[in-house]
Coordinates of C-alpha atoms in Angstrom, one line a residue:
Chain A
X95 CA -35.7 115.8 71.4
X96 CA -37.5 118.9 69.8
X97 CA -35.6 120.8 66.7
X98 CA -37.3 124.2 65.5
X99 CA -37.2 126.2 62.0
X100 CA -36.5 126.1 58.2
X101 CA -32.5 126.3 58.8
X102 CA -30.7 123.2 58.7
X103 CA -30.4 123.0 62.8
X104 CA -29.5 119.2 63.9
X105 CA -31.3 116.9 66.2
X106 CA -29.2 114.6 68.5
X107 CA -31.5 111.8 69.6
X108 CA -30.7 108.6 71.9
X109 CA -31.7 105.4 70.1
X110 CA -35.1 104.2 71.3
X111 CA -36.6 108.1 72.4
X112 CA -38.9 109.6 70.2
X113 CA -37.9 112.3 68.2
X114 CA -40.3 115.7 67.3
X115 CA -39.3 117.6 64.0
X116 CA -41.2 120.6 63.9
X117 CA -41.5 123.2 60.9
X118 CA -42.9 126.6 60.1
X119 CA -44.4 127.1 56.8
X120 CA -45.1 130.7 55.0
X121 CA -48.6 130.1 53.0
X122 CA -51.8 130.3 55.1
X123 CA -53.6 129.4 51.2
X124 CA -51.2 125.5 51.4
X125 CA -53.2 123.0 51.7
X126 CA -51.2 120.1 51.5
X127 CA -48.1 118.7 53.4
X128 CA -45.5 116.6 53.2
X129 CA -42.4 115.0 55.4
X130 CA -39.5 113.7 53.0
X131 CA -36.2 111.7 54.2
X132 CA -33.3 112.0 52.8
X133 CA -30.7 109.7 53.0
X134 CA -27.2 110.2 52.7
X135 CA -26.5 110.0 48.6
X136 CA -30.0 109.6 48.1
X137 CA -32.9 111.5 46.5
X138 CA -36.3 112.6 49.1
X139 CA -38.3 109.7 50.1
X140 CA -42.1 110.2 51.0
X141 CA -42.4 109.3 54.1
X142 CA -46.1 110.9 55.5
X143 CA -48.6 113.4 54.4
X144 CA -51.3 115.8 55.3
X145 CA -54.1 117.5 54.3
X146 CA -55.3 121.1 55.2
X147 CA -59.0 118.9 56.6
X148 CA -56.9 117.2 59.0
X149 CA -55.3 118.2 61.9
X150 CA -53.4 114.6 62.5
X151 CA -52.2 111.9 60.7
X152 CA -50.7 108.5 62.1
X153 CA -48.1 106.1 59.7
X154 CA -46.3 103.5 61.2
X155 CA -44.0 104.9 63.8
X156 CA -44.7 108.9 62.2
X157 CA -47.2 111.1 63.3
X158 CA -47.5 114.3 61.5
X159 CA -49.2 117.1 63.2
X160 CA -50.6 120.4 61.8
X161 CA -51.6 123.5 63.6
X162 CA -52.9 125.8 60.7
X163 CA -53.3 128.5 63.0
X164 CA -49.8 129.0 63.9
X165 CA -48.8 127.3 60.5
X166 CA -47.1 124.9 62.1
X167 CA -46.3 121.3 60.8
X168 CA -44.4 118.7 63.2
X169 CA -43.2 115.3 62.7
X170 CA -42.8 113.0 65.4
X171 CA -41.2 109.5 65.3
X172 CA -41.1 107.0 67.7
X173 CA -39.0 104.8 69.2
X174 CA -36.0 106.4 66.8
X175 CA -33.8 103.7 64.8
X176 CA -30.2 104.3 63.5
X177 CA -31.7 103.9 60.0
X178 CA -33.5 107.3 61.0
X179 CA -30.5 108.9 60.4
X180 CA -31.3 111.3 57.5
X181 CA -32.2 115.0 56.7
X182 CA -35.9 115.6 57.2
X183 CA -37.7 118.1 55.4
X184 CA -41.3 119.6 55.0
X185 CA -43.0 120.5 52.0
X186 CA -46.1 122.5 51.8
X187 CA -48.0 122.6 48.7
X188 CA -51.6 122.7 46.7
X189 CA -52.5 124.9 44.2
X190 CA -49.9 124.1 41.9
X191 CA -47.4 125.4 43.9
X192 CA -44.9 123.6 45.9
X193 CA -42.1 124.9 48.4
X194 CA -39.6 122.7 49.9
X195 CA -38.0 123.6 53.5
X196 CA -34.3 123.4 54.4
X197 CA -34.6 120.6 56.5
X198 CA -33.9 119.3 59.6
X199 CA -30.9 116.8 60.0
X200 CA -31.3 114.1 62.7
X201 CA -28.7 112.0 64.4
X202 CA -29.4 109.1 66.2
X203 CA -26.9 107.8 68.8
X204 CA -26.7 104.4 69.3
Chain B
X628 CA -35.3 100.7 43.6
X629 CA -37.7 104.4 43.2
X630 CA -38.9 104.1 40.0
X631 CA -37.3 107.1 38.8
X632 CA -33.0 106.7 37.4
X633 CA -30.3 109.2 37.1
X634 CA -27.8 108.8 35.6
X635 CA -24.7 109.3 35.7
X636 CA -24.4 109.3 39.8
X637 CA -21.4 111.8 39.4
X638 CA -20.3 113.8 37.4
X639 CA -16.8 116.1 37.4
X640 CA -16.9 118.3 34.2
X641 CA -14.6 121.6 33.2
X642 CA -16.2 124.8 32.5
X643 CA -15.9 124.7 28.6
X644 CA -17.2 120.7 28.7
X645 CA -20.5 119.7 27.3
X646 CA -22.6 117.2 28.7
X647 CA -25.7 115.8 29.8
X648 CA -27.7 114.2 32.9
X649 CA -30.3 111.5 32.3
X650 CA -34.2 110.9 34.0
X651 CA -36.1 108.2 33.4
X652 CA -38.9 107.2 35.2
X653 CA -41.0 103.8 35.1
X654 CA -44.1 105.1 37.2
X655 CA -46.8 105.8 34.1
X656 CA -46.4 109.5 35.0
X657 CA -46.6 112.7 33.1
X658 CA -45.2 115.3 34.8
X659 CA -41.2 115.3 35.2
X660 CA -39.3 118.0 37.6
X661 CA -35.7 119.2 37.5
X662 CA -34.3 120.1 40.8
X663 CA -31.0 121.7 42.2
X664 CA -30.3 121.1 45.8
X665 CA -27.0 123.0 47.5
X666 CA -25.6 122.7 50.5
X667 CA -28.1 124.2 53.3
X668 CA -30.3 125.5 50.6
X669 CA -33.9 124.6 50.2
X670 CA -34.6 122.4 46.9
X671 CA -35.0 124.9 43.8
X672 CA -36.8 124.1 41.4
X673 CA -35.6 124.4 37.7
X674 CA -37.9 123.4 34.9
X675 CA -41.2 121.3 35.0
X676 CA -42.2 119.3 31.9
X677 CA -46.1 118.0 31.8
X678 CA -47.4 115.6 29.0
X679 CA -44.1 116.9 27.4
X680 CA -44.6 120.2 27.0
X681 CA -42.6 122.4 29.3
X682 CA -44.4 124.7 31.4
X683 CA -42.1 125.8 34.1
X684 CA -38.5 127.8 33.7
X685 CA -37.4 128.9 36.9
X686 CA -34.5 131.2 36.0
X687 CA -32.6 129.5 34.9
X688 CA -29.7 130.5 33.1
X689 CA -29.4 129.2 29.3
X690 CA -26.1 127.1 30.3
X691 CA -29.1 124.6 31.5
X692 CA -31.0 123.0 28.8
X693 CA -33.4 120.8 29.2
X694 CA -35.1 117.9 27.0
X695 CA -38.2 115.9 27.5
X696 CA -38.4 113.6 24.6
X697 CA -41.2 112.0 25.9
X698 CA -42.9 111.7 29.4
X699 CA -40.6 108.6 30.8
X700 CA -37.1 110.6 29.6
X701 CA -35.8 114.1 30.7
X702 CA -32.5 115.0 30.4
X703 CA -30.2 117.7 31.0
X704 CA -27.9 119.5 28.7
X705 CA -24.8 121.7 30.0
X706 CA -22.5 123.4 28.8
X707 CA -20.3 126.0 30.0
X708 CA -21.0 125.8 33.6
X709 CA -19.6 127.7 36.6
X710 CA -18.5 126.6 39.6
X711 CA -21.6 127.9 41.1
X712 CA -23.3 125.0 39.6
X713 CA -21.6 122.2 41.5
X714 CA -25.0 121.2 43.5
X715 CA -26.9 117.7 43.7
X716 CA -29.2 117.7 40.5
X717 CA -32.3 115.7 41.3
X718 CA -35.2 114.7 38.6
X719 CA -38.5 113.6 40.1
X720 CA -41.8 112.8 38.5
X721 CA -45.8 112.6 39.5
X722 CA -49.1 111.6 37.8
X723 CA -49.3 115.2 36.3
X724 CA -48.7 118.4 36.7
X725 CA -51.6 118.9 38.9
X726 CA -51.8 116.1 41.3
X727 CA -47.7 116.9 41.6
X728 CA -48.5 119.3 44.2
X729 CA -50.9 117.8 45.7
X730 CA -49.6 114.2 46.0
X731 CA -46.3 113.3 46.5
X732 CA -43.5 113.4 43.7
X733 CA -41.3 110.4 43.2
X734 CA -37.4 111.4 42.9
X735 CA -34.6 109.7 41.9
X736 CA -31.2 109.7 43.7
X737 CA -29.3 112.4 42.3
X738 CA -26.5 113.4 40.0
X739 CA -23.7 114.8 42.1
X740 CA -21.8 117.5 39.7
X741 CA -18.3 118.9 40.6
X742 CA -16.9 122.1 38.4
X743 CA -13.9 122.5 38.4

């Protein structure tokens, strides 16, 4: 399943698919980007990051994508677990400056 | 376990009640963040503190105070808050001021406040 946006839209995804978390960000100067999970009750949790050199980057199970001509960011995770279950969000950043997304809930259904 | 504590978890305070959230952070860093996240709200950033020193004020109103006794504490003081205010307050930390936007920064879990 494929979610777009900054708004808090949610993504309904059968256990075992792979899900695609995509983002928009605002500053073509960002050089530096980030996927957090949060957890219900919890604070963000790093889980992957870019940089502006890079076009693709591969953790275990995430991939995060860039596209810095459409300034598009997208986080894709395979073979989605229950313990995926969290709000996602993207944070672009560099310069001293960082900005933090909505975020992207994500539901996996067992 | 993150590395970086809140305390308390919760917190349900009147308006007219003074009190005060806890950071502390066993990372080595030097940078420390104040955060306020609402409901469907990006993360907002309140007040950055690097090598002590405070170098960011987002804002935000003088019912907020914060203290940064040195770089492995940050608390914050309140007093007189509206209900506005109820929100997740998050504390997070990274090497430095610097490298805290361009690495990632370490949070803690949260203190949930309620105004009643």
């Amino acid at each position: 399943g494929e979610s777009v946006g900054l708004h808090l839209p949610t993504l309904s995804v059968q256990e075992g698919d792979n899900s695609i978390i995509n983002c928009a960000y605002s500053n073509s100067a960002s050089d530096y980007f980030i996927w957090y999970k949060q957890e219900s009750g919890k604070g963000p949790q790093f889980i992957i990051d870019i940089r502006s050199n890079m076009d693709k980057r591969q953790g275990q199970r995430v991939t995060v994508l860039l596209n810095k001509t459409v300034k598009h960011l997208s986080l894709q995770i395979a073979a989605t677990q229950p313990g995926d279950s969290a709000v996602y969000f993207c944070v672009e950043g560099g310069y001293q400056k960082v900005t933090f997304g909505t975020g992207t809930k994500l539901q996996v259904i067992p | 376990e993150t590395g970086v504590t809140q305390t308390p978890r919760h917190l349900v305070m009147g308006m007219t009640n003074k009190k005060s959230l806890k950071c502390e952070q066993h990372l080595g860093h030097n940078a420390m963040y104040w955060y306020k996240q609402s409901a469907k709200k990006p993360l907002e950033l309140m007040f950055v503190y690097n090598f002590k020193e405070q170098t960011e004020n987002n804002s935000v109103p003088s019912r907020f105070s914060p203290e940064c006794p040195n770089s492995s504490h940050l608390f914050l003081h309140l007093h007189t808050l509206q209900p506005e205010d109820s929100a997740l307050y998050l504390c997070a930390s990274s090497q430095d001021k610097l490298t805290g936007s361009n690495q990632p920064q370490h949070f803690g879990d949260g203190t949930r406040l309620s105004i009643l």
